[in-house]
Amino acid sequence: MPLIPEEPQIHESAQGPRIAPTPRPVPGPRPAASSRPGRPGPPRPTPPVQRTPRDVAPAKPGPSGPAAPATTATPQIQLIPASAEGALDAAEEAVDMLLESGRAPGEVLVLTTGAQHPWAEHELSFGEASYWAQHDAGDDVFYADAALASRAASRPVVVVAVNGGPAGAAATALPLAHSRAGALLIVCGDPQRINSVLGAGV
């Protein structure tokens, strides 16, 4: 009887397809910079050297506080053309650019001639005492109705949104804003209307 050679047994080693390796985690989107200057998130650091316009005297007396006595310093004036409906948006963009360029939030005051900025409306809902306490703290961008500009302290930069309001609102607001601006006054609105006020001696 022929002997059948014993064949080695084949062990089943194939366990089916291997699981594909886990792909590398995809990094999520970077957190976007805040576009709402009223609450800009963590305060941006102030650069070691403060930029000042050429025509501003370096030795300006008085820290932030109520309007200091008249000095020889004259703030630069920058005009941003905008419709009454778009003036507030233009002002917010200007604030964003100021913060991105290194300005501290507490250096900026924003005034509106027409409708209040939403931040101001929200903060005033908690009462005027709380609202003005934030102004006095001076650590954030502050928004106010231009009619209240006389109560606001001077800040290095004042932004005015000529977004409507009474007929003479701009004529009243711009001289006040000019007196509160230490280094720069930015006005967002209709150029003809603003120039007629600025040309009248602001």
Backbone as a printed PyTorch tensor [residue, N CA C, xyz], in Angstrom:
tensor([[[  0.8580,  -1.1590,   0.0000],
         [  0.0000,   0.0000,   0.0000],
         [  0.9010,   1.2170,   0.0000]],

        [[  0.6790,   2.1170,  -0.9810],
         [  1.6040,   3.2660,  -1.0910],
         [  1.4300,   4.2070,   0.0840]],

        [[  2.5410,   4.7170,   0.5250],
         [  2.5030,   5.6570,   1.6480],
         [  2.2920,   7.0750,   1.1020]],

        [[  1.3370,   7.7430,   1.6680],
         [  1.1010,   9.1430,   1.2500],
         [  1.9230,  10.0250,   2.1730]],

        [[  2.8610,  10.7080,   1.5900],
         [  3.6930,  11.5590,   2.4750],
         [  2.8140,  12.5650,   3.2300]],

        [[  3.1590,  12.7640,   4.4690],
         [  2.3690,  13.6820,   5.3040],
         [  2.6870,  15.1150,   4.9200]],

        [[  1.6710,  15.8000,   4.4600],
         [  1.8980,  17.1930,   4.0450],
         [  1.8250,  18.1030,   5.2710]],

        [[  2.7120,  19.0320,   5.2950],
         [  2.6540,  19.9580,   6.4580],
         [  1.3410,  20.7310,   6.4360]],

        [[  0.7850,  20.8950,   7.6050],
         [ -0.4780,  21.6430,   7.6850],
         [ -0.2110,  23.1340,   7.5310]],

        [[ -1.1120,  23.7580,   6.8050],
         [ -0.9850,  25.2000,   6.6070],
         [ -1.8720,  25.8610,   7.6440]],

        [[ -1.2050,  26.6370,   8.4900],
         [ -1.9870,  27.3460,   9.5240],
         [ -2.5990,  28.5870,   8.9130]],

        [[ -3.8520,  28.7950,   9.2460],
         [ -4.4880,  29.9860,   8.6950],
         [ -3.9560,  31.2060,   9.4410]],

        [[ -3.1680,  31.9610,   8.7100],
         [ -2.6100,  33.1500,   9.3360],
         [ -3.2900,  34.4170,   8.8210]],

        [[ -3.9850,  34.2970,   7.6710],
         [ -4.6380,  35.4860,   7.1150],
         [ -5.9170,  35.7210,   7.8860]],

        [[ -5.9800,  36.7800,   8.5460],
         [ -7.1490,  37.0900,   9.3580],
         [ -8.0710,  38.0810,   8.6580]],

        [[ -7.9470,  38.2210,   7.3590],
         [ -8.7570,  39.2050,   6.6480],
         [ -7.9760,  40.5060,   6.4900]],

        [[ -8.5630,  41.4440,   5.8480],
         [ -7.8290,  42.6940,   5.5940],
         [ -7.5470,  43.4430,   6.8810]],

        [[ -6.3730,  44.0630,   6.9230],
         [ -6.0100,  44.8550,   8.1000],
         [ -6.7750,  46.1790,   8.0670]],

        [[ -6.9930,  46.7240,   9.2520],
         [ -7.6880,  48.0110,   9.3250],
         [ -6.7130,  49.0900,   8.8950]],

        [[ -7.1940,  49.9550,   8.0420],
         [ -6.3260,  51.0320,   7.5550],
         [ -5.8810,  51.8840,   8.7260]],

        [[ -4.6450,  52.3470,   8.6840],
         [ -4.1670,  53.1760,   9.7950],
         [ -5.0160,  54.4440,   9.9210]],

        [[ -5.1630,  54.8810,  11.1700],
         [ -5.9620,  56.0840,  11.4160],
         [ -5.2890,  57.2750,  10.7630]],

        [[ -6.0370,  58.0280,   9.9680],
         [ -5.4020,  59.1880,   9.3320],
         [ -4.9740,  60.2120,  10.3640]],

        [[ -3.9780,  61.0180,   9.9930],
         [ -3.5130,  62.0550,  10.9070],
         [ -4.6290,  63.0430,  11.1660]],

        [[ -4.7140,  63.5250,  12.3990],
         [ -5.7860,  64.4940,  12.6640],
         [ -5.5930,  65.7530,  11.8400]],

        [[ -6.6840,  66.2490,  11.3190],
         [ -6.6180,  67.4770,  10.5270],
         [ -6.7630,  68.6500,  11.4770]],

        [[ -5.8160,  69.5770,  11.4660],
         [ -5.9590,  70.7050,  12.3990],
         [ -7.2060,  71.5080,  12.0850]],

        [[ -7.9000,  71.9000,  13.1310],
         [ -9.1160,  72.6880,  12.9400],
         [ -8.7850,  74.1080,  12.5330]],

        [[ -9.8170,  74.8680,  12.2080],
         [ -9.5520,  76.2570,  11.8080],
         [ -8.9970,  77.0710,  12.9590]],

        [[ -8.1450,  78.0090,  12.6520],
         [ -7.6030,  78.8560,  13.7010],
         [ -8.7010,  79.7600,  14.2200]],

        [[ -8.6610,  80.0820,  15.5130],
         [ -9.6980,  80.9880,  16.0100],
         [ -9.5850,  82.3310,  15.3290]],

        [[-10.7100,  82.8100,  14.8330],
         [-10.6910,  84.0790,  14.1080],
         [-10.5660,  85.2300,  15.0850]],

        [[ -9.9000,  86.3010,  14.6440],
         [ -9.7950,  87.4830,  15.4780],
         [-11.1660,  88.1180,  15.6230]],

        [[-11.4290,  88.6570,  16.8020],
         [-12.7390,  89.2500,  17.0330],
         [-12.9710,  90.4230,  16.1040]],

        [[-14.1780,  90.4530,  15.5130],
         [-14.4940,  91.5620,  14.6330],
         [-15.4460,  92.5270,  15.3030]],

        [[-15.7690,  92.2830,  16.5790],
         [-16.6560,  93.1690,  17.2840],
         [-15.8500,  93.9710,  18.2750]],

        [[-15.4920,  95.1590,  17.9290],
         [-14.5900,  95.9080,  18.7870],
         [-15.1550,  96.2670,  20.1330]],

        [[-16.4720,  96.2370,  20.2640],
         [-17.0180,  96.5680,  21.5720],
         [-16.6000,  95.5810,  22.6270]],

        [[-16.4560,  94.3330,  22.2490],
         [-15.9540,  93.2960,  23.1420],
         [-14.8590,  92.5660,  22.3880]],

        [[-13.6860,  93.1180,  22.2910],
         [-12.6620,  92.5480,  21.4130],
         [-11.9860,  91.3060,  21.9240]],

        [[-12.5340,  90.6500,  22.9520],
         [-11.8740,  89.4680,  23.4680],
         [-10.7160,  89.9060,  24.3350]],

        [[ -9.6770,  89.0940,  24.4080],
         [ -8.5550,  89.4910,  25.2460],
         [ -7.9430,  90.7770,  24.7200]],

        [[ -7.6450,  91.7250,  25.6200],
         [ -7.0790,  92.9900,  25.1420],
         [ -5.7970,  92.7650,  24.3650]],

        [[ -5.6450,  93.5140,  23.2900],
         [ -4.4320,  93.3990,  22.4980],
         [ -3.3110,  94.1510,  23.1850]],

        [[ -2.1120,  93.6040,  23.1660],
         [ -1.0130,  94.2890,  23.8510],
         [ -0.6720,  95.5990,  23.1630]],

        [[ -0.2880,  96.5630,  23.9740],
         [  0.1260,  97.8470,  23.4200],
         [  1.5880,  97.7410,  23.0060]],

        [[  1.9500,  98.2140,  21.8230],
         [  3.3410,  98.1310,  21.3950],
         [  4.2320,  98.9740,  22.2840]],

        [[  5.4970,  98.6460,  22.3900],
         [  6.3790,  99.3970,  23.2710],
         [  6.4890, 100.8630,  22.9010]],

        [[  6.3950, 101.1700,  21.6120],
         [  6.5090, 102.5580,  21.1780],
         [  5.1710, 102.9910,  20.6100]],

        [[  4.5920, 104.0220,  21.1800],
         [  3.2970, 104.5070,  20.7110],
         [  3.4800, 105.3680,  19.4810]],

        [[  2.6950, 105.0340,  18.4250],
         [  2.7750, 105.8470,  17.2170],
         [  2.0300, 107.1490,  17.4420]],

        [[  2.6040, 108.2480,  17.0390],
         [  1.9150, 109.5260,  17.1260],
         [  2.0990, 110.2720,  15.8230]],

        [[  1.0960, 111.0190,  15.3960],
         [  1.2370, 111.7800,  14.1630],
         [  2.3230, 112.8370,  14.3010]],

        [[  2.8630, 113.2740,  13.1660],
         [  3.9500, 114.2390,  13.1750],
         [  3.5560, 115.5440,  13.8280]],

        [[  2.2720, 115.9300,  13.6790],
         [  1.9030, 117.2460,  14.1660],
         [  1.4010, 117.2360,  15.6070]],

        [[  1.5360, 116.1150,  16.3070],
         [  1.1240, 116.0690,  17.7000],
         [  2.3350, 116.2900,  18.5740]],

        [[  2.2320, 117.2360,  19.4700],
         [  3.3680, 117.5070,  20.3530],
         [  3.5950, 116.3170,  21.2520]],

        [[  4.8420, 115.8450,  21.4100],
         [  5.0860, 114.6460,  22.2080],
         [  4.7610, 114.8190,  23.6770]],

        [[  4.8860, 116.0190,  24.2020],
         [  4.6450, 116.2080,  25.6270],
         [  3.2550, 116.7670,  25.8450]],

        [[  2.2670, 115.8820,  25.7490],
         [  0.8790, 116.3150,  25.9640],
         [  0.5460, 116.1230,  27.4250]],

        [[  0.1570, 117.1840,  28.1250],
         [ -0.0840, 117.0360,  29.5570],
         [ -1.3580, 116.2480,  29.8360]],

        [[ -1.3540, 115.6340,  31.0100],
         [ -2.5740, 115.0020,  31.4940],
         [ -2.8050, 113.6200,  30.9600]],

        [[ -3.0440, 112.6180,  31.8610],
         [ -3.4490, 111.2830,  31.4160],
         [ -4.9020, 111.3240,  30.9990]],

        [[ -5.4640, 110.1250,  30.7380],
         [ -6.8630, 110.1140,  30.3440],
         [ -7.6980, 110.6060,  31.5080]],

        [[ -8.6420, 111.4150,  31.2300],
         [ -9.4940, 112.0080,  32.2430],
         [-10.3670, 113.0300,  31.5560]],

        [[-11.1340, 113.7800,  32.3120],
         [-11.9580, 114.8010,  31.6660],
         [-11.1020, 115.7400,  30.8560]],

        [[-11.7200, 116.4120,  29.9240],
         [-10.9920, 117.2310,  28.9630],
         [ -9.9650, 118.1030,  29.6470]],

        [[ -8.7340, 117.9830,  29.1640],
         [ -7.6520, 118.7900,  29.7150],
         [ -7.7500, 120.1930,  29.1460]],

        [[ -7.1100, 121.1630,  29.7720],
         [ -7.1250, 122.5120,  29.2300],
         [ -6.5590, 122.5280,  27.8230]],

        [[ -6.9180, 123.5310,  27.0690],
         [ -6.4910, 123.6180,  25.6720],
         [ -4.9830, 123.5570,  25.5640]],

        [[ -4.5110, 122.7610,  24.6090],
         [ -3.0790, 122.6410,  24.3630],
         [ -2.8230, 122.9760,  22.9100]],

        [[ -1.5550, 123.0200,  22.5590],
         [ -1.2040, 123.3570,  21.1840],
         [ -1.2790, 122.1510,  20.2720]],

        [[ -1.4660, 120.9440,  20.8550],
         [ -1.5200, 119.7350,  20.0360],
         [ -2.7990, 119.7270,  19.2050]],

        [[ -2.6780, 119.3180,  17.9580],
         [ -3.8360, 119.2230,  17.0730],
         [ -3.9230, 117.8030,  16.5450]],

        [[ -5.0340, 117.1130,  16.7860],
         [ -5.1290, 115.7370,  16.2830],
         [ -5.2310, 115.7000,  14.7660]],

        [[ -4.6970, 114.6550,  14.2060],
         [ -4.8900, 114.4040,  12.7740],
         [ -6.3540, 114.1010,  12.5380]],

        [[ -6.8650, 114.4780,  11.3710],
         [ -8.2570, 114.1790,  11.0190],
         [ -8.2620, 113.2890,   9.7930]],

        [[ -8.9600, 112.1760,   9.8900],
         [ -9.0730, 111.2430,   8.7680],
         [-10.5450, 111.0730,   8.4260]],

        [[-10.8790, 111.2260,   7.1690],
         [-12.2640, 111.1070,   6.7160],
         [-12.4520, 109.7940,   5.9620]],

        [[-13.4650, 109.0240,   6.3620],
         [-13.8080, 107.7770,   5.6730],
         [-15.1920, 107.9650,   5.0620]],

        [[-15.2910, 108.0900,   3.7290],
         [-16.5960, 108.2970,   3.0990],
         [-17.5350, 107.1200,   3.3690]],

        [[-18.7610, 107.4380,   3.7540],
         [-19.7680, 106.4000,   4.0090],
         [-21.1370, 107.0510,   4.0120]],

        [[-22.1500, 106.2740,   3.6460],
         [-23.5200, 106.7640,   3.7380],
         [-23.9320, 106.7610,   5.2040]],

        [[-25.0460, 107.4060,   5.5050],
         [-25.5310, 107.4050,   6.8830],
         [-25.8070, 105.9780,   7.3500]],

        [[-26.3110, 105.1520,   6.4110],
         [-26.6130, 103.7530,   6.7680],
         [-25.3410, 102.9310,   6.9710]],

        [[-24.2720, 103.2900,   6.2750],
         [-23.0390, 102.5020,   6.3690],
         [-21.9930, 103.0910,   7.2950]],

        [[-22.2960, 104.2400,   7.9080],
         [-21.2860, 104.9220,   8.7320],
         [-20.8660, 104.0960,   9.9450]],

        [[-21.8270, 103.4190,  10.5690],
         [-21.4970, 102.6400,  11.7690],
         [-20.6010, 101.4530,  11.4060]],

        [[-20.9000, 100.7850,  10.2850],
         [-20.0440,  99.6790,   9.8370],
         [-18.6440, 100.1820,   9.5150]],

        [[-18.5670, 101.3510,   8.8650],
         [-17.2550, 101.9220,   8.5390],
         [-16.4840, 102.2400,   9.8120]],

        [[-17.1910, 102.7250,  10.8350],
         [-16.5360, 103.0330,  12.1100],
         [-16.0090, 101.7570,  12.7690]],

        [[-16.7820, 100.6850,  12.6880],
         [-16.3290,  99.4230,  13.2810],
         [-15.0940,  98.8880,  12.5630]],

        [[-15.0750,  99.0250,  11.2390],
         [-13.8960,  98.5910,  10.4890],
         [-12.6890,  99.4240,  10.8830]],

        [[-12.8930, 100.7170,  11.0870],
         [-11.7910, 101.5770,  11.5060],
         [-11.2570, 101.1510,  12.8700]],

        [[-12.1600, 100.7930,  13.7790],
         [-11.7400, 100.3430,  15.1070],
         [-10.9470,  99.0440,  15.0040]],

        [[-11.4370,  98.1150,  14.1700],
         [-10.7080,  96.8540,  13.9810],
         [ -9.2840,  97.1210,  13.4960]],

        [[ -9.1450,  98.0360,  12.5420],
         [ -7.8180,  98.3390,  12.0050],
         [ -6.9330,  98.9890,  13.0660]],

        [[ -7.5210,  99.8360,  13.8940],
         [ -6.7440, 100.4650,  14.9720],
         [ -6.2190,  99.4140,  15.9470]],

        [[ -7.0830,  98.4770,  16.3270],
         [ -6.6700,  97.4320,  17.2720],
         [ -5.6130,  96.5240,  16.6540]],

        [[ -5.7920,  96.2060,  15.3630],
         [ -4.8150,  95.3460,  14.6920],
         [ -3.4680,  96.0430,  14.5430]],

        [[ -3.4740,  97.3570,  14.4600],
         [ -2.2180,  98.0940,  14.3080],
         [ -1.5060,  98.2980,  15.6470]],

        [[ -2.1470,  97.8760,  16.7390],
         [ -1.4760,  97.9540,  18.0310],
         [ -2.1030,  98.8870,  19.0390]],

        [[ -3.1330,  99.6030,  18.6590],
         [ -3.8030, 100.4700,  19.6170],
         [ -4.4770,  99.6180,  20.6950]],

        [[ -4.3830, 100.0550,  21.9410],
         [ -5.0830,  99.3640,  23.0230],
         [ -6.5600,  99.7360,  22.9700]],

        [[ -7.4610,  98.8050,  23.3010],
         [ -8.8990,  99.1140,  23.2490],
         [ -9.2760, 100.3500,  24.0670]],

        [[ -8.6150, 100.5340,  25.1970],
         [ -8.9390, 101.6700,  26.0560],
         [ -8.5320, 103.0140,  25.4950]],

        [[ -7.8430, 103.0250,  24.3550],
         [ -7.4240, 104.2920,  23.7440],
         [ -8.4540, 104.8130,  22.7420]],

        [[ -9.5430, 104.0640,  22.5430],
         [-10.4850, 104.3960,  21.4620],
         [-11.8630, 104.7300,  22.0260]],

        [[-12.4010, 105.8580,  21.5670],
         [-13.7630, 106.2790,  21.8890],
         [-14.5380, 106.3760,  20.5760]],

        [[-15.7290, 105.7820,  20.5230],
         [-16.5540, 105.8160,  19.3160],
         [-17.8500, 106.5650,  19.6320]],

        [[-18.1550, 107.5890,  18.8240],
         [-19.3660, 108.3770,  19.0050],
         [-20.2930, 108.1860,  17.8100]],

        [[-21.5870, 108.1610,  18.0520],
         [-22.5750, 108.0230,  16.9740],
         [-23.5250, 109.2130,  17.0380]],

        [[-23.8650, 109.7700,  15.8590],
         [-24.7880, 110.9060,  15.8210],
         [-26.2350, 110.4590,  15.7220]],

        [[-26.4550, 109.2430,  15.2410],
         [-27.8110, 108.7180,  15.0830],
         [-28.0800, 107.6060,  16.0710]],

        [[-28.4590, 106.4340,  15.5400],
         [-28.7700, 105.2870,  16.4040],
         [-27.5490, 104.8830,  17.2180]],

        [[-27.8030, 104.4810,  18.4530],
         [-26.7250, 104.0150,  19.3210],
         [-26.0750, 102.7530,  18.7610]],

        [[-24.8000, 102.5590,  19.0610],
         [-24.1400, 101.3070,  18.7340],
         [-24.7760, 100.2000,  19.5760]],

        [[-24.9400,  98.9950,  19.0270],
         [-25.5660,  97.9040,  19.8010],
         [-24.9000,  97.6460,  21.1430]],

        [[-23.5790,  97.8020,  21.2150],
         [-22.8900,  97.5940,  22.4970],
         [-23.3910,  98.5930,  23.5350]],

        [[-23.5070,  99.8640,  23.1220],
         [-23.9650, 100.8900,  24.0540],
         [-25.3960, 100.6130,  24.5070]],

        [[-26.2390, 100.2200,  23.5660],
         [-27.6190,  99.8940,  23.9320],
         [-27.6630,  98.7650,  24.9500]],

        [[-26.8480,  97.7510,  24.7120],
         [-26.8210,  96.5980,  25.6150],
         [-26.3360,  97.0020,  27.0060]],

        [[-25.2310,  97.7530,  27.0530],
         [-24.6710,  98.1160,  28.3530],
         [-25.5790,  99.0900,  29.1050]],

        [[-26.2540,  99.9950,  28.3780],
         [-27.1550, 100.9310,  29.0410],
         [-28.3710, 100.2190,  29.6310]],

        [[-28.6730,  99.0220,  29.1210],
         [-29.8120,  98.2750,  29.6690],
         [-29.5570,  97.8560,  31.1140]],

        [[-28.2850,  97.8870,  31.5460],
         [-27.9510,  97.5480,  32.9330],
         [-27.9030,  98.7980,  33.8130]],

        [[-28.1780,  99.9550,  33.2210],
         [-28.1840, 101.1980,  33.9950],
         [-27.0020, 102.0850,  33.6440]],

        [[-27.2250, 103.3850,  33.7870],
         [-26.1790, 104.3460,  33.4240],
         [-24.9600, 104.2440,  34.3200]],

        [[-25.1620, 103.9110,  35.6040],
         [-24.0210, 103.8330,  36.5210],
         [-23.0290, 102.7730,  36.0530]],

        [[-23.5560, 101.6110,  35.6930],
         [-22.6960, 100.5250,  35.2100],
         [-22.0340, 100.9100,  33.8880]],

        [[-22.8010, 101.5490,  33.0140],
         [-22.3050, 101.9650,  31.7030],
         [-21.1190, 102.9280,  31.8430]],

        [[-21.3010, 103.9740,  32.6480],
         [-20.2230, 104.9580,  32.7990],
         [-19.0640, 104.4320,  33.6340]],

        [[-19.3340, 103.4390,  34.4700],
         [-18.2240, 102.8180,  35.2210],
         [-17.2580, 102.1520,  34.2500]],

        [[-17.7920, 101.5680,  33.1770],
         [-16.9140, 100.9530,  32.1760],
         [-16.1110, 102.0260,  31.4420]],

        [[-16.7450, 103.1660,  31.2060],
         [-16.0190, 104.2870,  30.5910],
         [-14.8630, 104.7100,  31.4900]],

        [[-15.1490, 104.8560,  32.7940],
         [-14.1310, 105.3310,  33.7270],
         [-12.9990, 104.3250,  33.8950]],

        [[-13.3170, 103.0210,  33.7540],
         [-12.2690, 102.0000,  33.8600],
         [-11.2450, 102.1620,  32.7450]],

        [[-11.6910, 102.5910,  31.5640],
         [-10.7800, 102.9020,  30.4590],
         [ -9.9920, 101.7360,  29.9170]],

        [[-10.5300, 100.5120,  30.0250],
         [ -9.7690,  99.3660,  29.5330],
         [-10.3950,  98.7140,  28.3070]],

        [[-11.3910,  99.3790,  27.7060],
         [-12.0380,  98.8060,  26.5310],
         [-12.4860,  99.9290,  25.6100]],

        [[-12.7780,  99.5850,  24.3590],
         [-13.3690, 100.5560,  23.4410],
         [-14.6840, 101.0040,  24.0640]],

        [[-14.9470, 102.2960,  24.0250],
         [-16.1800, 102.8020,  24.6210],
         [-17.0280, 103.4630,  23.5480]],

        [[-18.3210, 103.1320,  23.5340],
         [-19.2670, 103.6530,  22.5510],
         [-20.2630, 104.5640,  23.2500]],

        [[-20.5270, 105.7300,  22.6590],
         [-21.4660, 106.6590,  23.2670],
         [-22.1920, 107.4550,  22.1980]],

        [[-23.3610, 107.9410,  22.5660],
         [-24.0950, 108.8640,  21.7060],
         [-23.2950, 110.1670,  21.6750]],

        [[-23.2130, 110.7810,  20.5020],
         [-22.4480, 112.0150,  20.3760],
         [-22.9850, 113.1070,  21.2940]],

        [[-24.2740, 113.0410,  21.6170],
         [-24.8530, 114.0330,  22.5150],
         [-24.2490, 113.9430,  23.9170]],

        [[-23.6420, 112.7870,  24.2320],
         [-23.0210, 112.5940,  25.5490],
         [-21.5110, 112.8050,  25.5130]],

        [[-20.9970, 113.2740,  24.3860],
         [-19.5520, 113.4040,  24.2400],
         [-18.9520, 114.3410,  25.2780]],

        [[-19.7300, 115.3090,  25.7290],
         [-19.1940, 116.2480,  26.7140],
         [-18.8880, 115.5470,  28.0410]],

        [[-19.5320, 114.4030,  28.2750],
         [-19.2810, 113.6560,  29.5170],
         [-18.1190, 112.6780,  29.3550]],

        [[-17.7710, 112.3650,  28.1080],
         [-16.7100, 111.3880,  27.8560],
         [-15.3420, 112.0300,  28.0460]],

        [[-14.4080, 111.2420,  28.5630],
         [-13.0430, 111.7200,  28.7570],
         [-12.2860, 111.6900,  27.4270]],

        [[-11.2190, 112.4530,  27.3710],
         [-10.3690, 112.4460,  26.1800],
         [ -9.7030, 111.0920,  26.0310]],

        [[ -9.5300, 110.6760,  24.7840],
         [ -8.7960, 109.4540,  24.4760],
         [ -7.9050, 109.7450,  23.2720]],

        [[ -6.8370, 108.9700,  23.0920],
         [ -5.9490, 109.2320,  21.9600],
         [ -6.6440, 109.2210,  20.6150]],

        [[ -7.6280, 108.3240,  20.4400],
         [ -8.3290, 108.2260,  19.1610],
         [ -9.8280, 108.3230,  19.3980]],

        [[-10.4770, 109.1810,  18.6090],
         [-11.9360, 109.2790,  18.6400],
         [-12.4430, 108.9830,  17.2370]],

        [[-13.4100, 108.0740,  17.1480],
         [-14.0370, 107.7180,  15.8770],
         [-15.4780, 108.1910,  15.9340]],

        [[-15.9060, 108.9340,  14.9110],
         [-17.2830, 109.4290,  14.8670],
         [-17.9970, 108.7840,  13.6860]],

        [[-19.1480, 108.1710,  13.9610],
         [-19.9950, 107.6390,  12.8970],
         [-21.1440, 108.6250,  12.7010]],

        [[-21.1300, 109.3220,  11.5690],
         [-22.2130, 110.2620,  11.2620],
         [-23.3270, 109.4410,  10.6190]],

        [[-24.1090, 108.7720,  11.4820],
         [-25.1140, 107.8080,  11.0180],
         [-26.5280, 108.3210,  11.2060]],

        [[-26.7280, 109.5930,  10.8600],
         [-28.0640, 110.1610,  10.9600],
         [-28.1920, 111.0460,  12.1780]],

        [[-29.4040, 111.0980,  12.7000],
         [-29.6660, 111.9520,  13.8440],
         [-30.2480, 113.2840,  13.4190]],

        [[-30.4360, 114.2000,  14.3540],
         [-30.9910, 115.5130,  14.0300],
         [-30.1470, 116.2470,  12.9980]],

        [[-30.7220, 117.2430,  12.3700],
         [-30.0480, 117.9640,  11.2930],
         [-28.7000, 118.5330,  11.7260]],

        [[-28.6300, 119.0560,  12.9210],
         [-27.3830, 119.6740,  13.3690],
         [-26.5000, 118.7500,  14.1820]],

        [[-26.7690, 117.4360,  14.1550],
         [-26.0240, 116.5060,  15.0050],
         [-24.5350, 116.5070,  14.6780]],

        [[-24.2070, 116.4560,  13.3820],
         [-22.7900, 116.4160,  13.0010],
         [-22.0900, 117.7110,  13.3820]],

        [[-22.7790, 118.8520,  13.1660],
         [-22.1770, 120.1500,  13.4780],
         [-21.8840, 120.2740,  14.9660]],

        [[-22.6830, 119.6150,  15.8050],
         [-22.4490, 119.6450,  17.2510],
         [-21.4190, 118.6060,  17.6630]],

        [[-21.5190, 117.4150,  17.0540],
         [-20.6760, 116.2960,  17.4800],
         [-19.2130, 116.4630,  17.0930]],

        [[-18.9460, 116.9570,  15.8810],
         [-17.5610, 116.9930,  15.4090],
         [-16.6550, 117.9140,  16.2270]],

        [[-17.0760, 119.1230,  16.5770],
         [-16.1980, 119.9370,  17.4220],
         [-15.9340, 119.2870,  18.7810]],

        [[-16.9750, 118.6480,  19.3720],
         [-16.7830, 117.9600,  20.6510],
         [-15.8050, 116.8000,  20.4990]],

        [[-16.0000, 116.0120,  19.4250],
         [-15.1120, 114.8670,  19.1820],
         [-13.6790, 115.3470,  18.9750]],

        [[-13.5280, 116.4330,  18.2540],
         [-12.2030, 116.9990,  17.9940],
         [-11.5230, 117.3930,  19.3000]],

        [[-12.3090, 117.9330,  20.2290],
         [-11.7210, 118.3460,  21.5070],
         [-11.3620, 117.1610,  22.3920]],

        [[-11.9570, 115.9850,  22.1200],
         [-11.6790, 114.7980,  22.9260],
         [-10.5570, 113.9280,  22.3320]],

        [[-10.1870, 114.1700,  21.0800],
         [ -9.1790, 113.3360,  20.4110],
         [ -7.7830, 113.8420,  20.7300]],

        [[ -6.9580, 112.9580,  21.2750],
         [ -5.5990, 113.3670,  21.5970],
         [ -4.6640, 113.3240,  20.4090]],

        [[ -4.7890, 112.3040,  19.5600],
         [ -3.8650, 112.1380,  18.4440],
         [ -4.5590, 112.0230,  17.1040]],

        [[ -5.7400, 111.4030,  17.0780],
         [ -6.3780, 111.1020,  15.7960],
         [ -7.8900, 111.1770,  15.9180]],

        [[ -8.5050, 111.8660,  14.9680],
         [ -9.9560, 111.9150,  14.8540],
         [-10.3410, 111.2900,  13.5240]],

        [[-11.1520, 110.2250,  13.5750],
         [-11.6230, 109.5540,  12.3640],
         [-13.1190, 109.8150,  12.2510]],

        [[-13.5400, 110.3410,  11.0960],
         [-14.9520, 110.6510,  10.8880],
         [-15.4650, 109.8210,   9.7180]],

        [[-16.5260, 109.0570,   9.9580],
         [-17.1350, 108.2070,   8.9270],
         [-18.5030, 108.7870,   8.5670]],

        [[-18.6580, 109.1660,   7.2990],
         [-19.9310, 109.7250,   6.8850],
         [-19.8400, 110.3800,   5.5230]],

        [[-20.8370, 111.1990,   5.2210],
         [-20.9170, 111.8780,   3.9300],
         [-19.8320, 112.9610,   3.8480]],

        [[-18.9170, 112.8720,   2.8900],
         [-17.7900, 113.8170,   2.8350],
         [-18.2250, 115.2740,   2.7320]],

        [[-19.2510, 115.5740,   1.9240],
         [-19.6730, 116.9710,   1.7680],
         [-20.1850, 117.5410,   3.0830]],

        [[-20.9830, 116.7400,   3.7580],
         [-21.5340, 117.2000,   5.0360],
         [-20.4260, 117.4000,   6.0630]],

        [[-19.4960, 116.4600,   6.0940],
         [-18.4210, 116.5310,   7.0930],
         [-17.4760, 117.6890,   6.7700]],

        [[-17.1090, 117.8500,   5.5000],
         [-16.2100, 118.9330,   5.1300],
         [-16.8110, 120.2970,   5.4060]],

        [[-18.1360, 120.4040,   5.2550],
         [-18.7650, 121.7070,   5.5350],
         [-18.6230, 122.0530,   7.0230]],

        [[-18.6360, 121.0160,   7.8850],
         [-18.4590, 121.2540,   9.3210],
         [-16.9890, 121.4760,   9.6440]],

        [[-16.1330, 120.5910,   9.1050],
         [-14.6980, 120.7050,   9.3760],
         [-14.1430, 122.0210,   8.8560]],

        [[-14.6730, 122.4730,   7.7210],
         [-14.1880, 123.7300,   7.1530],
         [-14.6460, 124.9360,   7.9190]],

        [[-15.6020, 124.7240,   8.8310],
         [-16.1340, 125.8430,   9.5920],
         [-15.3430, 126.1010,  10.8650]],

        [[-14.1880, 125.4700,  10.9440],
         [-13.3230, 125.7930,  12.0680],
         [-13.0890, 124.6970,  13.0670]],

        [[-13.4040, 123.4620,  12.7280],
         [-13.1410, 122.3500,  13.6570],
         [-11.6500, 122.1560,  13.7570]]])
